[in-house]
PDB file of C-alpha atoms in Angstrom:
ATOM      1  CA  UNK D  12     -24.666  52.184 -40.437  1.00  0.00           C
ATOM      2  CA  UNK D  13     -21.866  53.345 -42.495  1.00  0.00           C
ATOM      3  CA  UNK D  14     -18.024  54.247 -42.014  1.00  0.00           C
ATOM      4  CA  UNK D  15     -18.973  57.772 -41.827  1.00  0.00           C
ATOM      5  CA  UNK D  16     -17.841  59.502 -38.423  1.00  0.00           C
ATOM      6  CA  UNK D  17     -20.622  59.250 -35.551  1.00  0.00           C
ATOM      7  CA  UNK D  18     -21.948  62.573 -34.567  1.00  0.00           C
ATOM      8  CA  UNK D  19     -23.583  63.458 -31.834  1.00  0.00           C
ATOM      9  CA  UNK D  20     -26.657  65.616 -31.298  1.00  0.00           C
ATOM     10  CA  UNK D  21     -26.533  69.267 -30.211  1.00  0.00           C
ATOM     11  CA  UNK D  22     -25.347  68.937 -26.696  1.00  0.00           C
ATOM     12  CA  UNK D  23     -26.740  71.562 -24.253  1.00  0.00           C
ATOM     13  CA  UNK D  24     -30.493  71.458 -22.821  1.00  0.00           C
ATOM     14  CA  UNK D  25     -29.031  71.497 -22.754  1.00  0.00           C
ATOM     15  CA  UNK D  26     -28.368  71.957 -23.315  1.00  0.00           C
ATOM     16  CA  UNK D  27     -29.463  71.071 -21.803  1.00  0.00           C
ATOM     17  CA  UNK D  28     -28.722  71.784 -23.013  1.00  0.00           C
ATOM     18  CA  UNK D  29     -27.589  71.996 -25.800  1.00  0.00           C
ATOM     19  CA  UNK D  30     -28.102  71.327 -27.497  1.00  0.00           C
ATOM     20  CA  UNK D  31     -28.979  72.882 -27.847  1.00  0.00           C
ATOM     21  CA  UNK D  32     -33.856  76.245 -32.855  1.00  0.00           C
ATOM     22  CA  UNK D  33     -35.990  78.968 -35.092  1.00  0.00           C
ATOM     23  CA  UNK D  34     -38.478  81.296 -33.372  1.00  0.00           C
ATOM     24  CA  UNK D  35     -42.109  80.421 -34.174  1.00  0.00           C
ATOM     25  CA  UNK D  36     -43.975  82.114 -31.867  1.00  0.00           C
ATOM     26  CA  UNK D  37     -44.158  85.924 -32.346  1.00  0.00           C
ATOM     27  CA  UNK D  38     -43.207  87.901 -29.419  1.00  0.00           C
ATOM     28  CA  UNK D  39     -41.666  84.785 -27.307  1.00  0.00           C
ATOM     29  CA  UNK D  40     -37.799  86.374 -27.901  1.00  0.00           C
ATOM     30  CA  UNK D  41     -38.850  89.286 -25.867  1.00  0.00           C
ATOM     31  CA  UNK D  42     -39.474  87.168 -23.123  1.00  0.00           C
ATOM     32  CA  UNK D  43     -36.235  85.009 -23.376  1.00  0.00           C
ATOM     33  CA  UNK D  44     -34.004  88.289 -22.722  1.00  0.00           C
ATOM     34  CA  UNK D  45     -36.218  88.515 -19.360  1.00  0.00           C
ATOM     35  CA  UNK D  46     -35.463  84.617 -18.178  1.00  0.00           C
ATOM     36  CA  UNK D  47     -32.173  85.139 -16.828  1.00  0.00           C
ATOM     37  CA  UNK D  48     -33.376  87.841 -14.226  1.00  0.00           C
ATOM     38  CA  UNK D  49     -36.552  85.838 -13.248  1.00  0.00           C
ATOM     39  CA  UNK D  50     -35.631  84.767  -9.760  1.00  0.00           C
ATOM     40  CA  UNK D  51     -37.630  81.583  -9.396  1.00  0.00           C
ATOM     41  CA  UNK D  52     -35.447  80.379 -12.221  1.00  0.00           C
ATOM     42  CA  UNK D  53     -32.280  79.468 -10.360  1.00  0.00           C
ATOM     43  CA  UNK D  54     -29.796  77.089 -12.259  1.00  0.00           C
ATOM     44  CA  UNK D  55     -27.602  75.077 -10.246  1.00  0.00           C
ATOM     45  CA  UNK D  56     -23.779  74.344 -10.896  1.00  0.00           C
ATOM     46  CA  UNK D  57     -23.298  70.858 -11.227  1.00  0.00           C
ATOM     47  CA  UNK D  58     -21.260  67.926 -12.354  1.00  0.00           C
ATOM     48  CA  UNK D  59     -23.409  65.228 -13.970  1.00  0.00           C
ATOM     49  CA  UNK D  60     -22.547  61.776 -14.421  1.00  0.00           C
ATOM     50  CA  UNK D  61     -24.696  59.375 -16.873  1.00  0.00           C
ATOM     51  CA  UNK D  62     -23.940  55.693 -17.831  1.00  0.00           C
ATOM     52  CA  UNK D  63     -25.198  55.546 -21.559  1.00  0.00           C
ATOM     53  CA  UNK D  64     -26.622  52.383 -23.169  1.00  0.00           C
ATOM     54  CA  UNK D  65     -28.395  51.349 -26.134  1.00  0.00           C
ATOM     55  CA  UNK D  66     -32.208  51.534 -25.825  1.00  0.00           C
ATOM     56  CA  UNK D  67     -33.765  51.203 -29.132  1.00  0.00           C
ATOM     57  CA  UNK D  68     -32.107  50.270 -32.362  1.00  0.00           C
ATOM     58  CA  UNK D  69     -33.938  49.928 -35.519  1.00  0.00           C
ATOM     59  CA  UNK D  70     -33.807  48.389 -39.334  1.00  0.00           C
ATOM     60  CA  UNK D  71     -30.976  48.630 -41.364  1.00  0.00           C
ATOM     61  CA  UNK D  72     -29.004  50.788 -38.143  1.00  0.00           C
ATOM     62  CA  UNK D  73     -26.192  48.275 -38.283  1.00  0.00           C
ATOM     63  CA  UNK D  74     -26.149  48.781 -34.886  1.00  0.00           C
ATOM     64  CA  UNK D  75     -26.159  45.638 -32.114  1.00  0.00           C
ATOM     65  CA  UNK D  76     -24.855  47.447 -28.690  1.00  0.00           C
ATOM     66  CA  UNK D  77     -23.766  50.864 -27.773  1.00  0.00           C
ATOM     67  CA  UNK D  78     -22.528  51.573 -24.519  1.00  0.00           C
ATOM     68  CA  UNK D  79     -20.601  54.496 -22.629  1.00  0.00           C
ATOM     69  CA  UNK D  80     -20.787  57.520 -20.219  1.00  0.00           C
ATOM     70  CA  UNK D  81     -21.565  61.267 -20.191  1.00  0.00           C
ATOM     71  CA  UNK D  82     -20.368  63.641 -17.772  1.00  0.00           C
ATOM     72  CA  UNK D  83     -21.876  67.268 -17.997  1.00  0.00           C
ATOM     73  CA  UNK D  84     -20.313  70.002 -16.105  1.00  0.00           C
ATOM     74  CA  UNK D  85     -22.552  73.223 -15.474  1.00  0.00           C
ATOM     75  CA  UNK D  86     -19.988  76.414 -13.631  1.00  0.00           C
ATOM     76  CA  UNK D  87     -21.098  79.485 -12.310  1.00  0.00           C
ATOM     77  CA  UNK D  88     -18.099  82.111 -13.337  1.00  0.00           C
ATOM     78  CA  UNK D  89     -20.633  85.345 -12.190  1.00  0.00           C
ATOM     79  CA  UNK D  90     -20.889  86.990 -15.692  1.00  0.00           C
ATOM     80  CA  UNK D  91     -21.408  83.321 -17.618  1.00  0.00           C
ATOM     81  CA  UNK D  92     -22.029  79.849 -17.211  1.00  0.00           C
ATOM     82  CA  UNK D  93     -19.237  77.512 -18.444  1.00  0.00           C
ATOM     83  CA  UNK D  94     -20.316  74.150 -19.503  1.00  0.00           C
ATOM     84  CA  UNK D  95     -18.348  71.197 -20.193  1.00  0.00           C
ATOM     85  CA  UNK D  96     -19.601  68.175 -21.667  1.00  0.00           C
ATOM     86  CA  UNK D  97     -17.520  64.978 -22.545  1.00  0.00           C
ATOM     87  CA  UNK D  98     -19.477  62.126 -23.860  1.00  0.00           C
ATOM     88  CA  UNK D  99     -17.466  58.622 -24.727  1.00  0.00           C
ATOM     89  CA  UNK D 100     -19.368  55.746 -26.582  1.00  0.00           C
ATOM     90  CA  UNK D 101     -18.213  51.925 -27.778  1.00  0.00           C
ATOM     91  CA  UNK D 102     -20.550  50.701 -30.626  1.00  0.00           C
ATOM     92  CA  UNK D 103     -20.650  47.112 -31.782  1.00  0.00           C
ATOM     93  CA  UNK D 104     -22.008  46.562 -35.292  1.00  0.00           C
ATOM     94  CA  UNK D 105     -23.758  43.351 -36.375  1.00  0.00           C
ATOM     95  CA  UNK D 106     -20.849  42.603 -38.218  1.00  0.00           C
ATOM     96  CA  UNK D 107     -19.130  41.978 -35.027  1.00  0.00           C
ATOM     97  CA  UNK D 108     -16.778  45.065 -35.314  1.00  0.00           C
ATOM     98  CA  UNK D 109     -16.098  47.827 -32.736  1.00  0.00           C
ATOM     99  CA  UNK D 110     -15.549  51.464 -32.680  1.00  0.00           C
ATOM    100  CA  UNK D 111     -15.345  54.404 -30.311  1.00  0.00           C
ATOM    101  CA  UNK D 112     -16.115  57.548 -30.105  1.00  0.00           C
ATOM    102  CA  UNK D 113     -15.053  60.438 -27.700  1.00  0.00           C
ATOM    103  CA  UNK D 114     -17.052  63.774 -28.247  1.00  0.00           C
ATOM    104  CA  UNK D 115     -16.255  67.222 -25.795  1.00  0.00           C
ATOM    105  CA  UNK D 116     -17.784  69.939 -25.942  1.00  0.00           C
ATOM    106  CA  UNK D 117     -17.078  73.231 -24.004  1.00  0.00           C
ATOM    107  CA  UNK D 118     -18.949  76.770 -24.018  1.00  0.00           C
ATOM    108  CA  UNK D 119     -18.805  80.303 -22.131  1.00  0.00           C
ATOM    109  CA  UNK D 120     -21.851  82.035 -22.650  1.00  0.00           C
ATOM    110  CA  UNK D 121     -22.665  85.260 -20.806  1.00  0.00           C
ATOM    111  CA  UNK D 122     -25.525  85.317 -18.321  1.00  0.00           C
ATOM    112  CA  UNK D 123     -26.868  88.201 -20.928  1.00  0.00           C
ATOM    113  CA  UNK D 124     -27.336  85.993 -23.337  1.00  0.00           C
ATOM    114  CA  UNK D 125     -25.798  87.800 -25.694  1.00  0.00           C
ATOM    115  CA  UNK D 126     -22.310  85.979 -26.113  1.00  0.00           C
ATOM    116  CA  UNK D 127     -21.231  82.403 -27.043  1.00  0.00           C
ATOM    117  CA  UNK D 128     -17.333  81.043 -26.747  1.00  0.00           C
ATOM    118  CA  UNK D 129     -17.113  77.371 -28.086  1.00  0.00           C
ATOM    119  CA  UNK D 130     -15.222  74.276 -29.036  1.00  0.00           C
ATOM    120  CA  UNK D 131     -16.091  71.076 -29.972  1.00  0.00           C
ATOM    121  CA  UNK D 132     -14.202  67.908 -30.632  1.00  0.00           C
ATOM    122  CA  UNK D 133     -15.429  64.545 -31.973  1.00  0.00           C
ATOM    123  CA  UNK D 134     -12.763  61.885 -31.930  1.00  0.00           C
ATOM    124  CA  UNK D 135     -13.183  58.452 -33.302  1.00  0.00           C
ATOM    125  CA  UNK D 136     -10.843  55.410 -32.864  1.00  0.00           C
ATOM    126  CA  UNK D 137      -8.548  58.009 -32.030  1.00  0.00           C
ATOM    127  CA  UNK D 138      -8.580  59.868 -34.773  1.00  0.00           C
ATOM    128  CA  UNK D 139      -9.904  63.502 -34.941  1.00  0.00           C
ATOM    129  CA  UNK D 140     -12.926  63.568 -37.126  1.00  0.00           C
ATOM    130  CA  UNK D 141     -14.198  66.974 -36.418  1.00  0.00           C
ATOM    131  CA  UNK D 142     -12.819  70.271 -34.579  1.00  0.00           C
ATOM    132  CA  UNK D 143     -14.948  73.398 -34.592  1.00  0.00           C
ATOM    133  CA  UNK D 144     -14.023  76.577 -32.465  1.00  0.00           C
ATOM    134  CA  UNK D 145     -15.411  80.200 -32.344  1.00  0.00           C
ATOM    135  CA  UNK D 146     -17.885  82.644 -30.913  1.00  0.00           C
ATOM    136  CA  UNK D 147     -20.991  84.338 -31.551  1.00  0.00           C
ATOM    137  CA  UNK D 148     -22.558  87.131 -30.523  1.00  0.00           C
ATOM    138  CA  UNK D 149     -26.346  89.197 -30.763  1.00  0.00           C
ATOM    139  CA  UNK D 150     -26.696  92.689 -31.076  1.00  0.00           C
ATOM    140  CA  UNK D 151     -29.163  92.725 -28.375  1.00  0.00           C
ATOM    141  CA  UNK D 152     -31.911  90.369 -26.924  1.00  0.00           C
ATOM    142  CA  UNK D 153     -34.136  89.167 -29.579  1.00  0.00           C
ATOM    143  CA  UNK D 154     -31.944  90.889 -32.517  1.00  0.00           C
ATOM    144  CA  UNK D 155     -29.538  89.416 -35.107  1.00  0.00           C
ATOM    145  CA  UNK D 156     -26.444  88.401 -34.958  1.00  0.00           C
ATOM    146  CA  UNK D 157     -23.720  86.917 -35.905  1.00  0.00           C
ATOM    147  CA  UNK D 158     -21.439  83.448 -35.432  1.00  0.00           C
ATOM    148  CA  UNK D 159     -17.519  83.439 -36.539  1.00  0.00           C
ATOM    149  CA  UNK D 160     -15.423  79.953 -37.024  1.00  0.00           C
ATOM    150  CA  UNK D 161     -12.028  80.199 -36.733  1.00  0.00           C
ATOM    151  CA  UNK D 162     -11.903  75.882 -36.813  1.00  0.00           C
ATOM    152  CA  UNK D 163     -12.282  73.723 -39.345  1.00  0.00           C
ATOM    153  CA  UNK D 164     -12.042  77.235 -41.613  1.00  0.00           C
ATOM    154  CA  UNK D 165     -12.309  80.803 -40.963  1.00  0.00           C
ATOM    155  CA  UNK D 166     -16.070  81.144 -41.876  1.00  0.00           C
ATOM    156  CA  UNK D 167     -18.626  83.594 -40.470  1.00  0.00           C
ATOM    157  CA  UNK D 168     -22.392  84.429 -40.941  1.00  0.00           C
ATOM    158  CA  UNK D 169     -25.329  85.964 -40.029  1.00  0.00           C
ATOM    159  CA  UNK D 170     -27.435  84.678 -36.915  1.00  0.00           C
ATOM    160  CA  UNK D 171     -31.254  85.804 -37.699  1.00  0.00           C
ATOM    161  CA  UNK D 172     -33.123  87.897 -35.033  1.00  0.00           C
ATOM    162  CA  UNK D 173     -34.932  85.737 -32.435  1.00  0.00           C
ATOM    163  CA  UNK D 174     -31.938  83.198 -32.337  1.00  0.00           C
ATOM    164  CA  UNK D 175     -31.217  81.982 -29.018  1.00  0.00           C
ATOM    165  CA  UNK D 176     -27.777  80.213 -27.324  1.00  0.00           C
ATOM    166  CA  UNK D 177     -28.253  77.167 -25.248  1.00  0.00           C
ATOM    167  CA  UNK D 178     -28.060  78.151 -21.690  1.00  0.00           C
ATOM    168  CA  UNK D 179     -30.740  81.034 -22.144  1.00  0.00           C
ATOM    169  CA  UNK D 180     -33.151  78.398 -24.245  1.00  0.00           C
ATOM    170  CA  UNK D 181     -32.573  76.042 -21.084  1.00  0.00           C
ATOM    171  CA  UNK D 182     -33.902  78.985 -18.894  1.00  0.00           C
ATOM    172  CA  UNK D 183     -36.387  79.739 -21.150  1.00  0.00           C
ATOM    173  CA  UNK D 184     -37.632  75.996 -21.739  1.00  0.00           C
ATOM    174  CA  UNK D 185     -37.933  76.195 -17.833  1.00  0.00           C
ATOM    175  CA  UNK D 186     -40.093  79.477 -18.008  1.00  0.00           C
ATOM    176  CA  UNK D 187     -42.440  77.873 -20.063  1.00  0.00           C
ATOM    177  CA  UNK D 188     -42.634  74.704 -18.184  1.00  0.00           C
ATOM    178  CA  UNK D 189     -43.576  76.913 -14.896  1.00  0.00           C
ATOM    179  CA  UNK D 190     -46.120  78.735 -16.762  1.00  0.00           C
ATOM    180  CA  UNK D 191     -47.588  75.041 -18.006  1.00  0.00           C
ATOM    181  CA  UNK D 192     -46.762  75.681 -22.154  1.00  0.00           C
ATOM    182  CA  UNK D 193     -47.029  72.611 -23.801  1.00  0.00           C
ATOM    183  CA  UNK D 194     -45.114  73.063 -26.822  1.00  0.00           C
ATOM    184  CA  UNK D 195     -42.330  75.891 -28.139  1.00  0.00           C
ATOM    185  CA  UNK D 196     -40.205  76.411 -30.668  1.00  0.00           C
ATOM    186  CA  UNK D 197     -36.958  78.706 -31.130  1.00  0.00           C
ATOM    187  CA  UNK D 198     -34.097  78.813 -33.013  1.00  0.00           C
ATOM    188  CA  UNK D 199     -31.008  78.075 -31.187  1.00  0.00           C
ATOM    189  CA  UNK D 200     -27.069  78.547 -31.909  1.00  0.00           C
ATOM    190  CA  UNK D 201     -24.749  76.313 -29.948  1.00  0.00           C
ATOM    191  CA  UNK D 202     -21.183  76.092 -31.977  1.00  0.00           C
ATOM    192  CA  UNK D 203     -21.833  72.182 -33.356  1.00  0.00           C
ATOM    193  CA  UNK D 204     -22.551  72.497 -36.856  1.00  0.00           C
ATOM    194  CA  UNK D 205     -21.516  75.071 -39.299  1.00  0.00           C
ATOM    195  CA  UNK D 206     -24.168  76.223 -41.629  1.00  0.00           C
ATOM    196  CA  UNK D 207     -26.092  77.903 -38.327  1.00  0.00           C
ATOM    197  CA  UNK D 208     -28.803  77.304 -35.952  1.00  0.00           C
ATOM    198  CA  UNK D 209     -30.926  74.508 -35.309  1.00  0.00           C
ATOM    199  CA  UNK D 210     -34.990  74.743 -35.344  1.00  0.00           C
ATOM    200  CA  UNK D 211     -35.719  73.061 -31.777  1.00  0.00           C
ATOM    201  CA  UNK D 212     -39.155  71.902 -31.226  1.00  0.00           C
ATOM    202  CA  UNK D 213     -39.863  71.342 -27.870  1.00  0.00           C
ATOM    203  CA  UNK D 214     -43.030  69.375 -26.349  1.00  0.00           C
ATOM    204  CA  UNK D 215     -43.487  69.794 -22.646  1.00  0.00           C
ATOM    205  CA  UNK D 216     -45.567  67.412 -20.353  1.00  0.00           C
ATOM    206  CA  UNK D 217     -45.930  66.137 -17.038  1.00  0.00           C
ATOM    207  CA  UNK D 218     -42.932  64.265 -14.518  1.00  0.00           C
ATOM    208  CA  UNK D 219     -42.202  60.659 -15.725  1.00  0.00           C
ATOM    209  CA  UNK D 220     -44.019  58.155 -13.295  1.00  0.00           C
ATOM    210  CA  UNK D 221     -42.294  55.116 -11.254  1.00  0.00           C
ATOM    211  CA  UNK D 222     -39.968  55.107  -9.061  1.00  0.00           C
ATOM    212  CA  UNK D 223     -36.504  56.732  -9.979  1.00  0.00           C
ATOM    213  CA  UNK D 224     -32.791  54.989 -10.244  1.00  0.00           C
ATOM    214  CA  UNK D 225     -30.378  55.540  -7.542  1.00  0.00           C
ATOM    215  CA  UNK D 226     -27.839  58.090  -7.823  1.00  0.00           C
ATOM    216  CA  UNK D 227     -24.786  58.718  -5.722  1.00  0.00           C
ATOM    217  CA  UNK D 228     -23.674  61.902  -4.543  1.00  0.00           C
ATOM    218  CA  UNK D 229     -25.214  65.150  -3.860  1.00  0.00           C
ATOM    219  CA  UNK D 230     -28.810  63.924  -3.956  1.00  0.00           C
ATOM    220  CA  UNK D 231     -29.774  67.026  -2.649  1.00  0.00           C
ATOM    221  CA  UNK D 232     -29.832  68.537  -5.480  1.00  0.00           C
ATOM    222  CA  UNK D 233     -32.662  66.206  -6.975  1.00  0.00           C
ATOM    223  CA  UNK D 234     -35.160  66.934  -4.185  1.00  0.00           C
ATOM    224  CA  UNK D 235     -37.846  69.583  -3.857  1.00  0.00           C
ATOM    225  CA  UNK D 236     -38.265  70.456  -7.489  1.00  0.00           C
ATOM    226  CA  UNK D 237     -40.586  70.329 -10.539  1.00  0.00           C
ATOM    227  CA  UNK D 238     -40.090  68.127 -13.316  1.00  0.00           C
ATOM    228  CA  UNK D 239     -41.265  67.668 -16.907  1.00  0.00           C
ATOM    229  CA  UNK D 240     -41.065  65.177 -19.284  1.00  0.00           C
ATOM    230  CA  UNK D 241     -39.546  67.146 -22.402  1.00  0.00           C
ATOM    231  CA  UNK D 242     -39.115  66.014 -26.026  1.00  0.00           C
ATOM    232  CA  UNK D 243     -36.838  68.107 -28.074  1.00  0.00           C
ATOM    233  CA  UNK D 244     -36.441  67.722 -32.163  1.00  0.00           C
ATOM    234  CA  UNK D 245     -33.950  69.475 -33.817  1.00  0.00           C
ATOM    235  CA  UNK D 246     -34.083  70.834 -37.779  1.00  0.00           C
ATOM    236  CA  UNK D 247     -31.527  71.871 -40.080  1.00  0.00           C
ATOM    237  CA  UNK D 248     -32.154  75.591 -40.497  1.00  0.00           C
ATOM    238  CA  UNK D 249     -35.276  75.317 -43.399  1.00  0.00           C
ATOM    239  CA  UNK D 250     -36.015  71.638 -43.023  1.00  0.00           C
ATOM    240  CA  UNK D 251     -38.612  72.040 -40.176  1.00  0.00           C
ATOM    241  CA  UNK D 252     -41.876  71.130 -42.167  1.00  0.00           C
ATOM    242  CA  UNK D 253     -40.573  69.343 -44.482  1.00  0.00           C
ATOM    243  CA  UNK D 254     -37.772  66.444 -43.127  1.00  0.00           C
ATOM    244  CA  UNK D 255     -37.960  64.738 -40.516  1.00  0.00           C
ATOM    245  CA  UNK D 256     -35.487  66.245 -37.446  1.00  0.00           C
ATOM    246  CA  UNK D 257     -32.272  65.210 -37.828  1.00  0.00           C
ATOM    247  CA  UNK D 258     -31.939  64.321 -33.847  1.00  0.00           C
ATOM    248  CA  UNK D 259     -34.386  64.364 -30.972  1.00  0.00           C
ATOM    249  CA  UNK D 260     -33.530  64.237 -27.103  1.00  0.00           C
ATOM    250  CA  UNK D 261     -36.247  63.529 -24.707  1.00  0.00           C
ATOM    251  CA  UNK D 262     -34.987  64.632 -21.332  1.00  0.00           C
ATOM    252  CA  UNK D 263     -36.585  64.374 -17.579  1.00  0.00           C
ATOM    253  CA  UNK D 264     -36.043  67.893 -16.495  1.00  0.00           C
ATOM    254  CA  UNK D 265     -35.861  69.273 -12.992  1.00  0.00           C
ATOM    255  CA  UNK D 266     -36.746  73.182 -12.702  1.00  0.00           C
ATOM    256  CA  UNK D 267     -32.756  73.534 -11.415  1.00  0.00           C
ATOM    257  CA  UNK D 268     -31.329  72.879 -14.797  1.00  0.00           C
ATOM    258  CA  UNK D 269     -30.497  69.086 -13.964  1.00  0.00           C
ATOM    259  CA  UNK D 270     -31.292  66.457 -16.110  1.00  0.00           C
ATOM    260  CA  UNK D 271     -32.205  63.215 -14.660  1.00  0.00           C
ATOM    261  CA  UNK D 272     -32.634  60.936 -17.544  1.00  0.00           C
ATOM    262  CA  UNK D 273     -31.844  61.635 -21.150  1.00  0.00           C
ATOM    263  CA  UNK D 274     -32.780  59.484 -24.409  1.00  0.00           C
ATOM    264  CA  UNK D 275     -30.837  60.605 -27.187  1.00  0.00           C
ATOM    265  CA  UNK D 276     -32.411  59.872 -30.611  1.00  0.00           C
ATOM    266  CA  UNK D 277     -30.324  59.354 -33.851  1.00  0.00           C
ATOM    267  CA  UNK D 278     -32.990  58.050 -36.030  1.00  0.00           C
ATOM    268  CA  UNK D 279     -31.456  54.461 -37.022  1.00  0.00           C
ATOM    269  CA  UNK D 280     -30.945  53.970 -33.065  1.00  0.00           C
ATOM    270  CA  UNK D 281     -31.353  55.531 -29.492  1.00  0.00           C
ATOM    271  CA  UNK D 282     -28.993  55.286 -26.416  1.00  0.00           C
ATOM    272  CA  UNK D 283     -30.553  55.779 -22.969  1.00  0.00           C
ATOM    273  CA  UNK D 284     -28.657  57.837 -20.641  1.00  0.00           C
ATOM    274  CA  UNK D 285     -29.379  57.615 -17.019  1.00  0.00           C
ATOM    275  CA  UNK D 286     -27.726  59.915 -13.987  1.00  0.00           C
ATOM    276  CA  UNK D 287     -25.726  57.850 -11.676  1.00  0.00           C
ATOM    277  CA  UNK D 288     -23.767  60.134  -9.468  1.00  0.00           C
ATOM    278  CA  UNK D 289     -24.164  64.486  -9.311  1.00  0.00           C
ATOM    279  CA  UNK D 290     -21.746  66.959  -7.745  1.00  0.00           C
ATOM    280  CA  UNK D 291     -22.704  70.012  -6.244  1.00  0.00           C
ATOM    281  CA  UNK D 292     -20.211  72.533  -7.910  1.00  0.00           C
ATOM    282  CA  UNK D 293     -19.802  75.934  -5.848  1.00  0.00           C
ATOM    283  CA  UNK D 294     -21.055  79.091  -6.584  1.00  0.00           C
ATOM    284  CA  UNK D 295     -18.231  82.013  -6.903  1.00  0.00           C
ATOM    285  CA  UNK D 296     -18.515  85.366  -4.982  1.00  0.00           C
ATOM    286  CA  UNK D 297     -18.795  87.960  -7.322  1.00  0.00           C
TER     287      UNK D 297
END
């Protein structure tokens, strides 16, 4: 691995999620604007806390040991949902050296899906490498839109119809899962890169098997609900077909919007990140 800055993959499921892709499937947009108002698709708010180590590190990475945490914040505001994700990292190189890296990301998106806030930071050895801020917005479900930085540069352009932000493609990846799709693909616009939306491949298949960690806190939350095993790859807008992704996130994911296991995949390496304690965050009167 080189001195270059370490960035991280599209965060929302996220996003969830993310992260968190280019429409492939004709029609499908028309059912994302519905996923919000199907009402066996119930996200909970949550806090999310995930000790992150190295699980797979390959040829030439450079990489020895990574280790770290991630805490993801899902909020319920009544017209959005606010998430907050902070994820900090220490890498050791097979040289022997060390650096860190400290990566936040926050969004606002409207429970319409038609509007995107967003700001993310990604900080290493204390030093700002990155800082990207602005919104986005659709003209309606399934139309165009557009996405306008006012960080690193004031820079906008056009989002093309069918493009998706993060929470909704979370809802929607759940949709699908209920309805037992096995593979989807959208294009989805989350704020972390600047030249647009990713293509996000998903792959959807059946709860992981064994027994599961323990985790602290509101284990609650964990109980009573679905799961899938889901593999995400995300393309550069126009690579899909023809590159390999340039990250993929494999994710055990309850019907509730909670992750219990992540494996975040760089290429060169992959860090493992496991849930350790969750927080049931309140829901607001509105």
């Amino acid at each position: 691995m080189t001195n270059r800055s370490f960035r991280r993959p599209p965060v929302q499921i996220a996003a969830p999620v993310a992260a968190v892709c280019t429409l492939l499937l004709l029609g499908l947009w028309i059912r994302g604007a519905d996923a919000q108002s199907q009402p066996d698709i119930v996200l909970v708010p949550h806090r999310a806390t995930y000790d992150m180590k190295l699980s797979v590190t390959r040829p030439n990475s450079g990489i020895v040991d990574v280790s770290g945490r991630m805490v993801l914040e899902m909020v319920d505001s009544c017209d959005a949902w606010e998430v907050k994700q902070r994820i900090k990292l220490k890498f050791l190189r097979n040289e022997g050296d060390e650096f860190d890296t400290d990566s936040s990301f926050t969004s606002y998106e409207t429970k319409d899906g038609l509007g995107l806030r967003f700001s993310v930071r990604n900080i290493q050895d204390d030093e700002v490498e990155e800082e990207l801020r602005g919104h986005a917005d659709l003209q309606a479900a399934g139309a165009k839109g557009r996405a306008s930085f006012t960080l690193p540069e004031a820079r906008s352009f056009e989002l093309p119809a069918g493009t998706l932000f993060p929470t909704t493609h979370l809802m929607l990846l759940i949709q699908h899962a209920r309805a037992g799709d096995k593979s989807v693909s959208y294009g989805v616009f989350d704020g972390a890169r600047l030249d647009g939306a990713f293509q996000v491949n998903a792959v959807i298949g059946k709860p992981p098997r064994g027994p599961l960690p323990p985790v602290r806190g509101d284990v609650a939350l964990l109980r009573g609900q679905q799961s899938w095993s889901v593999r995400l790859a995300f393309f550069a807008a126009g690579d899909q077909g023809t590159a390999n992704p340039e990250y993929e996130m494999a994710l055990d994911l309850l019907a509730n919007g909670i992750a219990r296991s992540m494996l975040l995949d760089y290429g060169d390496f992959a860090v493992e990140a496991r849930l350790v304690q969750l927080q049931a965050l309140p829901r607001p009167r509105c």
